[in-house]
Amino acid sequence: MNPVLDVRSLEVVYQTQVSSLQALHDVSFVVQPGEIVGIVGESGCGKSTVGSAVMRLLPPNGAISSGEILFQGRDLRQMPADELRGLRGREMAMIFQDPMTCLNPVFTIRSQMFDILRTQQGTTRLNKKEIERLAFQSLDEVGIPDVAKRIDDYPHQFSGGMRQRILIAMALVTRPALLVADEPTSALDVTLEAQIIDLIRELRQAHQTSVLFITHDLGVIAQLCDRVIVMYAGRVVEQQETLALFDNPRHPYTRALLAAVPSRVHRGEPLATIPGRVPSLTSLPEGCKFSDRCSLIQEICLQA
C-alpha cells in the first residue's frame, strides 16, 4: 500500500535578523491511507512547523532547506504554486487551533462554504443547487443542528465547539485524502474535546481520510491515533504504534512525558514533572538535545 504522505529527511530553516535557525532536523515519517498519525511534544518542539511545511504554509521567513514531501507520490517541493493552490483544500486540508482566526467574521457560513466549493478545481461546473447540497451535507455530518436555518448565521453566533465543527466541515467538504489538524481541541473544554475526537474518528471511518494530528496532549493521542511520532527540539526521537508506545516507551523523553500524565495508579502522589524547558534554537546543547533535562544522562549523551 502506497502512503498518502511520505516525509523524507525534512529540514526547515527560519531566517532571523541575527542568523539562520534550523527548526527541523532530518524529520521522516509516513501516513498510510485511512490512518491517524499523532505528533506529540512540548511547545517549541517543531510540531506545528511540520504541519505548516507539509501544507507548504510556512511563514515568509521559513523555508524547507532539504528533504522531500511526497503526497500520493507527488513531490510538493517541486510542485508549481498554481498546482499547489489547487491541491490545498481539494486533496489536502488543514484545521487550525482557533477557528475565529480562520473564519471570516463579516461573511456568513453559507458564503464561506460556497466560496470553498466554487474555487476548488473540479467543482467549478457545479450549479448553485449542487453546491448547496454539498455544503448542507458537510455541516450536517459534523453535527450542526438546524443547518437550513443556521447556515446563514455569522461565526460569532456559534459557540466555540460549533465553530470548530464548522471549520472541520469546511476542511472536509471537498473530501480531501489528507487532513492536517494542528491542535484543534486545545482551546476547547474536555466535553467538547471528546466530541471533536469522536467526530474526527467517525469522519475517518466514513471517508477513509488520513489524518496528521498535532497535539501536546497524550490523552488525546491515546484515544484517537493509530501511531505516534514524538518530537523534541525539532527532531523525531521516537515513532511507534500507539499501544506499543504507551506500554513500552523507548526514549527517556517519551518516558518523562508519560510520567507527567495524571494517573489513577499514582493518585495522591506528587505529579512528575520534566525539569527545565525545551532549549532555544539559538542554544541547543551538544549531543542529545534532551541531555540537560534527563535523569539518565551518561557521558556519551553529551557527545552523540
mmCIF file of C-alpha atoms in Angstrom:
data_model
loop_
_atom_site.group_PDB
_atom_site.id
_atom_site.type_symbol
_atom_site.label_atom_id
_atom_site.label_comp_id
_atom_site.label_asym_id
_atom_site.label_seq_id
_atom_site.Cartn_x
_atom_site.Cartn_y
_atom_site.Cartn_z
ATOM 1 C CA MET A 1 0.000 0.000 0.000
ATOM 2 C CA ASN A 2 1.419 3.369 -1.035
ATOM 3 C CA PRO A 3 1.362 6.031 1.698
ATOM 4 C CA VAL A 4 -0.776 9.141 1.334
ATOM 5 C CA LEU A 5 2.056 11.201 2.829
ATOM 6 C CA ASP A 6 5.751 10.321 2.827
ATOM 7 C CA VAL A 7 8.055 12.844 4.500
ATOM 8 C CA ARG A 8 11.755 12.141 3.962
ATOM 9 C CA SER A 9 14.632 13.837 5.803
ATOM 10 C CA LEU A 10 12.728 17.123 6.090
ATOM 11 C CA GLU A 11 14.684 20.131 7.316
ATOM 12 C CA VAL A 12 13.299 23.647 7.848
ATOM 13 C CA VAL A 13 15.237 26.856 8.458
ATOM 14 C CA TYR A 14 13.977 30.199 9.788
ATOM 15 C CA GLN A 15 15.802 33.382 8.837
ATOM 16 C CA THR A 16 16.162 35.919 11.659
ATOM 17 C CA GLN A 17 17.897 39.296 11.873
ATOM 18 C CA VAL A 18 20.789 37.610 13.658
ATOM 19 C CA SER A 19 21.228 34.282 11.850
ATOM 20 C CA SER A 20 19.580 31.243 10.272
ATOM 21 C CA LEU A 21 17.978 28.877 12.771
ATOM 22 C CA GLN A 22 17.309 25.251 11.880
ATOM 23 C CA ALA A 23 13.875 24.356 13.248
ATOM 24 C CA LEU A 24 13.563 20.789 11.897
ATOM 25 C CA HIS A 25 16.347 18.205 11.623
ATOM 26 C CA ASP A 26 16.009 15.065 9.475
ATOM 27 C CA VAL A 27 12.272 14.508 10.106
ATOM 28 C CA SER A 28 10.928 11.386 8.371
ATOM 29 C CA PHE A 29 7.574 9.590 8.659
ATOM 30 C CA VAL A 30 4.693 8.208 6.572
ATOM 31 C CA VAL A 31 0.905 8.385 6.825
ATOM 32 C CA GLN A 32 -0.970 5.465 5.283
ATOM 33 C CA PRO A 33 -4.476 5.692 3.717
ATOM 34 C CA GLY A 34 -7.133 5.952 6.435
ATOM 35 C CA GLU A 35 -4.517 6.203 9.211
ATOM 36 C CA ILE A 36 -4.458 8.751 12.041
ATOM 37 C CA VAL A 37 -0.880 9.630 12.986
ATOM 38 C CA GLY A 38 -0.237 11.824 16.013
ATOM 39 C CA ILE A 39 2.676 14.201 16.516
ATOM 40 C CA VAL A 40 3.272 14.972 20.189
ATOM 41 C CA GLY A 41 5.740 17.016 22.215
ATOM 42 C CA GLU A 42 6.038 20.166 24.283
ATOM 43 C CA SER A 43 5.638 23.651 22.836
ATOM 44 C CA GLY A 44 8.688 24.575 20.789
ATOM 45 C CA CYS A 45 9.472 21.029 19.640
ATOM 46 C CA GLY A 46 8.575 21.702 15.984
ATOM 47 C CA LYS A 47 5.161 20.024 15.732
ATOM 48 C CA SER A 48 3.333 22.918 14.063
ATOM 49 C CA THR A 49 6.326 23.597 11.811
ATOM 50 C CA VAL A 50 5.947 20.046 10.455
ATOM 51 C CA GLY A 51 2.255 20.662 9.717
ATOM 52 C CA SER A 52 2.941 24.009 8.049
ATOM 53 C CA ALA A 53 5.776 22.528 5.991
ATOM 54 C CA VAL A 54 3.578 19.648 4.797
ATOM 55 C CA MET A 55 0.914 22.140 3.651
ATOM 56 C CA ARG A 56 3.620 24.472 2.263
ATOM 57 C CA LEU A 57 2.285 27.244 4.523
ATOM 58 C CA LEU A 58 5.464 28.251 6.325
ATOM 59 C CA PRO A 59 5.764 31.966 7.276
ATOM 60 C CA PRO A 60 7.762 34.240 4.948
ATOM 61 C CA ASN A 61 10.977 33.792 6.941
ATOM 62 C CA GLY A 62 10.692 29.995 6.905
ATOM 63 C CA ALA A 63 11.960 27.692 4.162
ATOM 64 C CA ILE A 64 12.411 23.976 3.534
ATOM 65 C CA SER A 65 16.181 23.617 3.190
ATOM 66 C CA SER A 66 16.263 19.918 2.263
ATOM 67 C CA GLY A 67 14.205 16.753 2.147
ATOM 68 C CA GLU A 68 11.121 15.542 0.300
ATOM 69 C CA ILE A 69 7.385 15.795 0.974
ATOM 70 C CA LEU A 70 5.607 13.228 -1.189
ATOM 71 C CA PHE A 71 1.818 13.456 -1.310
ATOM 72 C CA GLN A 72 0.347 10.459 -3.161
ATOM 73 C CA GLY A 73 3.715 10.121 -4.891
ATOM 74 C CA ARG A 74 3.970 13.783 -5.951
ATOM 75 C CA ASP A 75 6.773 15.917 -4.522
ATOM 76 C CA LEU A 76 5.181 19.040 -3.064
ATOM 77 C CA ARG A 77 8.548 20.844 -3.005
ATOM 78 C CA GLN A 78 8.783 20.663 -6.796
ATOM 79 C CA MET A 79 5.128 21.487 -7.477
ATOM 80 C CA PRO A 80 4.329 24.850 -9.167
ATOM 81 C CA ALA A 81 2.474 27.373 -6.983
ATOM 82 C CA ASP A 82 -0.731 27.257 -9.074
ATOM 83 C CA GLU A 83 -0.919 23.471 -8.901
ATOM 84 C CA LEU A 84 -0.195 23.560 -5.167
ATOM 85 C CA ARG A 85 -3.029 26.045 -4.564
ATOM 86 C CA GLY A 86 -5.414 23.730 -6.380
ATOM 87 C CA LEU A 87 -4.230 20.795 -4.288
ATOM 88 C CA ARG A 88 -4.856 22.552 -0.961
ATOM 89 C CA GLY A 89 -8.480 22.331 0.052
ATOM 90 C CA ARG A 90 -9.314 19.800 -2.649
ATOM 91 C CA GLU A 91 -6.950 16.948 -1.731
ATOM 92 C CA MET A 92 -5.202 18.320 1.374
ATOM 93 C CA ALA A 93 -6.855 20.360 4.111
ATOM 94 C CA MET A 94 -5.830 21.867 7.432
ATOM 95 C CA ILE A 95 -7.654 22.607 10.699
ATOM 96 C CA PHE A 96 -6.119 25.223 12.963
ATOM 97 C CA GLN A 97 -6.331 25.621 16.729
ATOM 98 C CA ASP A 98 -8.519 28.743 16.863
ATOM 99 C CA PRO A 99 -11.486 28.799 14.461
ATOM 100 C CA MET A 100 -12.043 32.534 14.959
ATOM 101 C CA THR A 101 -8.711 33.277 13.280
ATOM 102 C CA CYS A 102 -9.778 31.185 10.259
ATOM 103 C CA LEU A 103 -13.468 32.053 9.881
ATOM 104 C CA ASN A 104 -14.162 35.472 8.361
ATOM 105 C CA PRO A 105 -16.373 37.396 10.829
ATOM 106 C CA VAL A 106 -18.075 39.514 8.139
ATOM 107 C CA PHE A 107 -19.343 36.646 5.963
ATOM 108 C CA THR A 108 -21.993 34.035 6.709
ATOM 109 C CA ILE A 109 -21.148 30.353 6.932
ATOM 110 C CA ARG A 110 -23.057 29.813 3.662
ATOM 111 C CA SER A 111 -20.910 32.376 1.858
ATOM 112 C CA GLN A 112 -17.645 30.913 3.159
ATOM 113 C CA MET A 113 -18.558 27.304 2.358
ATOM 114 C CA PHE A 114 -19.828 28.236 -1.105
ATOM 115 C CA ASP A 115 -16.561 30.064 -1.816
ATOM 116 C CA ILE A 116 -14.568 26.933 -0.931
ATOM 117 C CA LEU A 117 -16.606 24.771 -3.293
ATOM 118 C CA ARG A 118 -16.566 27.323 -6.121
ATOM 119 C CA THR A 119 -12.807 27.900 -6.036
ATOM 120 C CA GLN A 120 -11.728 24.253 -5.953
ATOM 121 C CA GLN A 121 -10.788 22.796 -9.294
ATOM 122 C CA GLY A 122 -13.284 20.152 -10.326
ATOM 123 C CA THR A 123 -16.261 21.818 -8.623
ATOM 124 C CA THR A 124 -16.463 24.969 -10.785
ATOM 125 C CA ARG A 125 -19.117 23.420 -13.036
ATOM 126 C CA LEU A 126 -21.457 22.567 -10.181
ATOM 127 C CA ASN A 127 -24.648 24.580 -10.140
ATOM 128 C CA LYS A 128 -25.822 26.501 -7.084
ATOM 129 C CA LYS A 129 -28.208 23.745 -6.012
ATOM 130 C CA GLU A 130 -25.479 21.088 -6.032
ATOM 131 C CA ILE A 131 -23.061 23.345 -4.137
ATOM 132 C CA GLU A 132 -25.752 23.982 -1.538
ATOM 133 C CA ARG A 133 -26.382 20.244 -1.190
ATOM 134 C CA LEU A 134 -22.704 19.535 -0.552
ATOM 135 C CA ALA A 135 -22.432 22.371 1.986
ATOM 136 C CA PHE A 136 -25.544 21.223 3.853
ATOM 137 C CA GLN A 137 -24.344 17.606 3.854
ATOM 138 C CA SER A 138 -20.924 18.520 5.259
ATOM 139 C CA LEU A 139 -22.373 20.700 8.044
ATOM 140 C CA ASP A 140 -24.892 18.007 8.916
ATOM 141 C CA GLU A 141 -22.130 15.371 9.138
ATOM 142 C CA VAL A 142 -20.268 17.378 11.779
ATOM 143 C CA GLY A 143 -23.396 17.787 13.887
ATOM 144 C CA ILE A 144 -24.528 21.366 13.232
ATOM 145 C CA PRO A 145 -28.253 21.444 14.215
ATOM 146 C CA ASP A 146 -30.883 23.119 12.001
ATOM 147 C CA VAL A 147 -28.435 23.531 9.122
ATOM 148 C CA ALA A 148 -31.015 25.141 6.837
ATOM 149 C CA LYS A 149 -31.510 27.962 9.332
ATOM 150 C CA ARG A 150 -28.024 28.316 10.796
ATOM 151 C CA ILE A 151 -26.045 28.277 7.553
ATOM 152 C CA ASP A 152 -26.895 31.977 7.134
ATOM 153 C CA ASP A 153 -25.545 32.877 10.596
ATOM 154 C CA TYR A 154 -22.183 34.564 11.185
ATOM 155 C CA PRO A 155 -19.270 32.902 13.059
ATOM 156 C CA HIS A 156 -19.819 34.942 16.263
ATOM 157 C CA GLN A 157 -23.328 33.474 16.569
ATOM 158 C CA PHE A 158 -21.898 29.998 17.239
ATOM 159 C CA SER A 159 -20.207 28.566 20.334
ATOM 160 C CA GLY A 160 -16.502 27.680 20.287
ATOM 161 C CA GLY A 161 -17.226 23.995 19.784
ATOM 162 C CA MET A 162 -19.667 24.683 16.951
ATOM 163 C CA ARG A 163 -17.149 26.983 15.247
ATOM 164 C CA GLN A 164 -14.572 24.190 15.388
ATOM 165 C CA ARG A 165 -17.118 21.800 13.865
ATOM 166 C CA ILE A 166 -17.783 24.311 11.072
ATOM 167 C CA LEU A 167 -14.040 24.562 10.415
ATOM 168 C CA ILE A 168 -13.862 20.762 10.152
ATOM 169 C CA ALA A 169 -16.867 20.778 7.786
ATOM 170 C CA MET A 170 -15.110 23.335 5.586
ATOM 171 C CA ALA A 171 -11.932 21.272 5.568
ATOM 172 C CA LEU A 172 -13.759 18.078 4.630
ATOM 173 C CA VAL A 173 -16.383 19.401 2.220
ATOM 174 C CA THR A 174 -14.201 18.515 -0.787
ATOM 175 C CA ARG A 175 -13.365 15.071 0.671
ATOM 176 C CA PRO A 176 -9.547 15.503 0.907
ATOM 177 C CA ALA A 177 -7.242 12.499 1.136
ATOM 178 C CA LEU A 178 -5.210 14.124 3.946
ATOM 179 C CA LEU A 179 -6.317 16.273 6.873
ATOM 180 C CA VAL A 180 -3.671 18.110 8.932
ATOM 181 C CA ALA A 181 -5.137 19.025 12.338
ATOM 182 C CA ASP A 182 -2.966 21.456 14.318
ATOM 183 C CA GLU A 183 -4.126 21.228 17.963
ATOM 184 C CA PRO A 184 -7.819 21.505 17.017
ATOM 185 C CA THR A 185 -9.012 20.649 20.558
ATOM 186 C CA SER A 186 -6.571 22.664 22.683
ATOM 187 C CA ALA A 187 -8.895 25.663 23.067
ATOM 188 C CA LEU A 188 -11.929 23.532 23.968
ATOM 189 C CA ASP A 189 -13.160 22.170 27.295
ATOM 190 C CA VAL A 190 -12.961 18.427 27.909
ATOM 191 C CA THR A 191 -16.573 17.746 26.865
ATOM 192 C CA LEU A 192 -16.198 19.496 23.517
ATOM 193 C CA GLU A 193 -12.761 17.940 23.090
ATOM 194 C CA ALA A 194 -14.278 14.464 23.405
ATOM 195 C CA GLN A 195 -16.961 15.347 20.859
ATOM 196 C CA ILE A 196 -14.404 16.599 18.312
ATOM 197 C CA ILE A 197 -12.263 13.469 18.816
ATOM 198 C CA ASP A 198 -15.295 11.259 18.190
ATOM 199 C CA LEU A 199 -16.183 13.354 15.146
ATOM 200 C CA ILE A 200 -12.736 13.013 13.554
ATOM 201 C CA ARG A 201 -12.795 9.264 14.207
ATOM 202 C CA GLU A 202 -16.249 8.932 12.583
ATOM 203 C CA LEU A 203 -15.264 11.007 9.557
ATOM 204 C CA ARG A 204 -12.158 8.867 9.077
ATOM 205 C CA GLN A 205 -14.377 5.780 9.091
ATOM 206 C CA ALA A 206 -16.876 7.321 6.662
ATOM 207 C CA HIS A 207 -14.439 8.764 4.117
ATOM 208 C CA GLN A 208 -11.112 6.969 4.754
ATOM 209 C CA THR A 209 -9.426 10.345 5.211
ATOM 210 C CA SER A 210 -5.872 10.154 6.542
ATOM 211 C CA VAL A 211 -5.167 12.478 9.468
ATOM 212 C CA LEU A 212 -1.947 14.042 10.760
ATOM 213 C CA PHE A 213 -2.979 15.103 14.278
ATOM 214 C CA ILE A 214 -0.710 17.581 16.083
ATOM 215 C CA THR A 215 -1.130 17.915 19.839
ATOM 216 C CA HIS A 216 0.657 18.213 23.176
ATOM 217 C CA ASP A 217 -1.966 16.023 24.885
ATOM 218 C CA LEU A 218 -1.068 12.343 25.279
ATOM 219 C CA GLY A 219 -4.627 11.618 26.436
ATOM 220 C CA VAL A 220 -5.957 12.692 23.033
ATOM 221 C CA ILE A 221 -3.235 10.629 21.323
ATOM 222 C CA ALA A 222 -4.297 7.528 23.275
ATOM 223 C CA GLN A 223 -7.951 7.933 22.267
ATOM 224 C CA LEU A 224 -7.530 8.817 18.615
ATOM 225 C CA CYS A 225 -4.252 7.861 16.953
ATOM 226 C CA ASP A 226 -3.021 4.641 15.340
ATOM 227 C CA ARG A 227 0.648 5.662 15.506
ATOM 228 C CA VAL A 228 2.605 8.306 17.398
ATOM 229 C CA ILE A 229 5.599 10.468 16.459
ATOM 230 C CA VAL A 230 7.359 12.018 19.473
ATOM 231 C CA MET A 231 9.292 15.203 18.720
ATOM 232 C CA TYR A 232 11.848 17.106 20.765
ATOM 233 C CA ALA A 233 13.844 20.208 19.756
ATOM 234 C CA GLY A 234 12.954 19.791 16.078
ATOM 235 C CA ARG A 235 13.829 16.096 15.913
ATOM 236 C CA VAL A 236 11.852 12.857 15.864
ATOM 237 C CA VAL A 237 13.029 10.943 18.945
ATOM 238 C CA GLU A 238 10.599 8.020 18.714
ATOM 239 C CA GLN A 239 7.920 6.504 16.470
ATOM 240 C CA GLN A 240 5.694 3.621 17.499
ATOM 241 C CA GLU A 241 2.167 2.301 17.268
ATOM 242 C CA THR A 242 0.106 3.957 19.988
ATOM 243 C CA LEU A 243 -0.420 0.932 22.236
ATOM 244 C CA ALA A 244 3.247 -0.076 21.942
ATOM 245 C CA LEU A 245 4.399 3.418 22.847
ATOM 246 C CA PHE A 246 2.261 3.570 25.988
ATOM 247 C CA ASP A 247 3.276 0.042 27.007
ATOM 248 C CA ASN A 248 6.986 0.338 26.264
ATOM 249 C CA PRO A 249 8.301 3.869 25.617
ATOM 250 C CA ARG A 250 11.914 3.699 24.455
ATOM 251 C CA HIS A 251 13.240 7.243 24.626
ATOM 252 C CA PRO A 252 13.769 8.961 28.031
ATOM 253 C CA TYR A 253 11.805 11.976 26.777
ATOM 254 C CA THR A 254 8.785 9.815 25.927
ATOM 255 C CA ARG A 255 9.012 8.172 29.355
ATOM 256 C CA ALA A 256 9.158 11.593 31.008
ATOM 257 C CA LEU A 257 6.090 12.791 29.071
ATOM 258 C CA LEU A 258 4.106 9.707 30.073
ATOM 259 C CA ALA A 259 5.183 10.019 33.716
ATOM 260 C CA ALA A 260 3.818 13.581 33.755
ATOM 261 C CA VAL A 261 0.299 12.450 32.781
ATOM 262 C CA PRO A 262 -2.088 12.278 35.787
ATOM 263 C CA SER A 263 -2.936 8.653 36.577
ATOM 264 C CA ARG A 264 -5.193 6.778 38.985
ATOM 265 C CA VAL A 265 -2.277 4.468 39.697
ATOM 266 C CA HIS A 266 -0.380 7.355 41.298
ATOM 267 C CA ARG A 267 -3.360 9.044 42.933
ATOM 268 C CA GLY A 268 -2.268 11.095 45.949
ATOM 269 C CA GLU A 269 1.377 11.228 44.853
ATOM 270 C CA PRO A 270 3.138 14.387 43.604
ATOM 271 C CA LEU A 271 2.784 14.769 39.832
ATOM 272 C CA ALA A 272 6.017 14.036 37.972
ATOM 273 C CA THR A 273 7.482 16.948 36.043
ATOM 274 C CA ILE A 274 10.247 17.422 33.495
ATOM 275 C CA PRO A 275 12.833 19.899 34.823
ATOM 276 C CA GLY A 276 13.815 22.885 32.706
ATOM 277 C CA ARG A 277 12.356 23.669 29.312
ATOM 278 C CA VAL A 278 12.803 22.883 25.618
ATOM 279 C CA PRO A 279 16.085 24.527 24.561
ATOM 280 C CA SER A 280 16.069 27.566 22.305
ATOM 281 C CA LEU A 281 17.152 27.039 18.708
ATOM 282 C CA THR A 282 19.944 29.512 19.426
ATOM 283 C CA SER A 283 21.438 27.469 22.266
ATOM 284 C CA LEU A 284 20.970 23.762 21.587
ATOM 285 C CA PRO A 285 23.167 21.513 23.757
ATOM 286 C CA GLU A 286 25.806 19.275 22.197
ATOM 287 C CA GLY A 287 24.974 15.601 21.730
ATOM 288 C CA CYS A 288 21.475 14.528 22.777
ATOM 289 C CA LYS A 289 19.264 17.623 22.915
ATOM 290 C CA PHE A 290 17.368 16.202 25.913
ATOM 291 C CA SER A 291 20.523 15.556 27.940
ATOM 292 C CA ASP A 292 20.291 18.665 30.144
ATOM 293 C CA ARG A 293 16.810 17.588 31.375
ATOM 294 C CA CYS A 294 17.315 13.826 31.524
ATOM 295 C CA SER A 295 17.744 11.792 34.718
ATOM 296 C CA LEU A 296 19.532 9.006 32.809
ATOM 297 C CA ILE A 297 22.329 11.163 31.390
ATOM 298 C CA GLN A 298 25.677 9.491 30.635
ATOM 299 C CA GLU A 299 28.930 10.810 29.208
ATOM 300 C CA ILE A 300 28.088 9.617 25.693
ATOM 301 C CA CYS A 301 24.847 11.678 25.767
ATOM 302 C CA LEU A 302 26.933 14.859 25.726
ATOM 303 C CA GLN A 303 28.746 13.787 22.579
ATOM 304 C CA ALA A 304 26.437 11.784 20.295
#
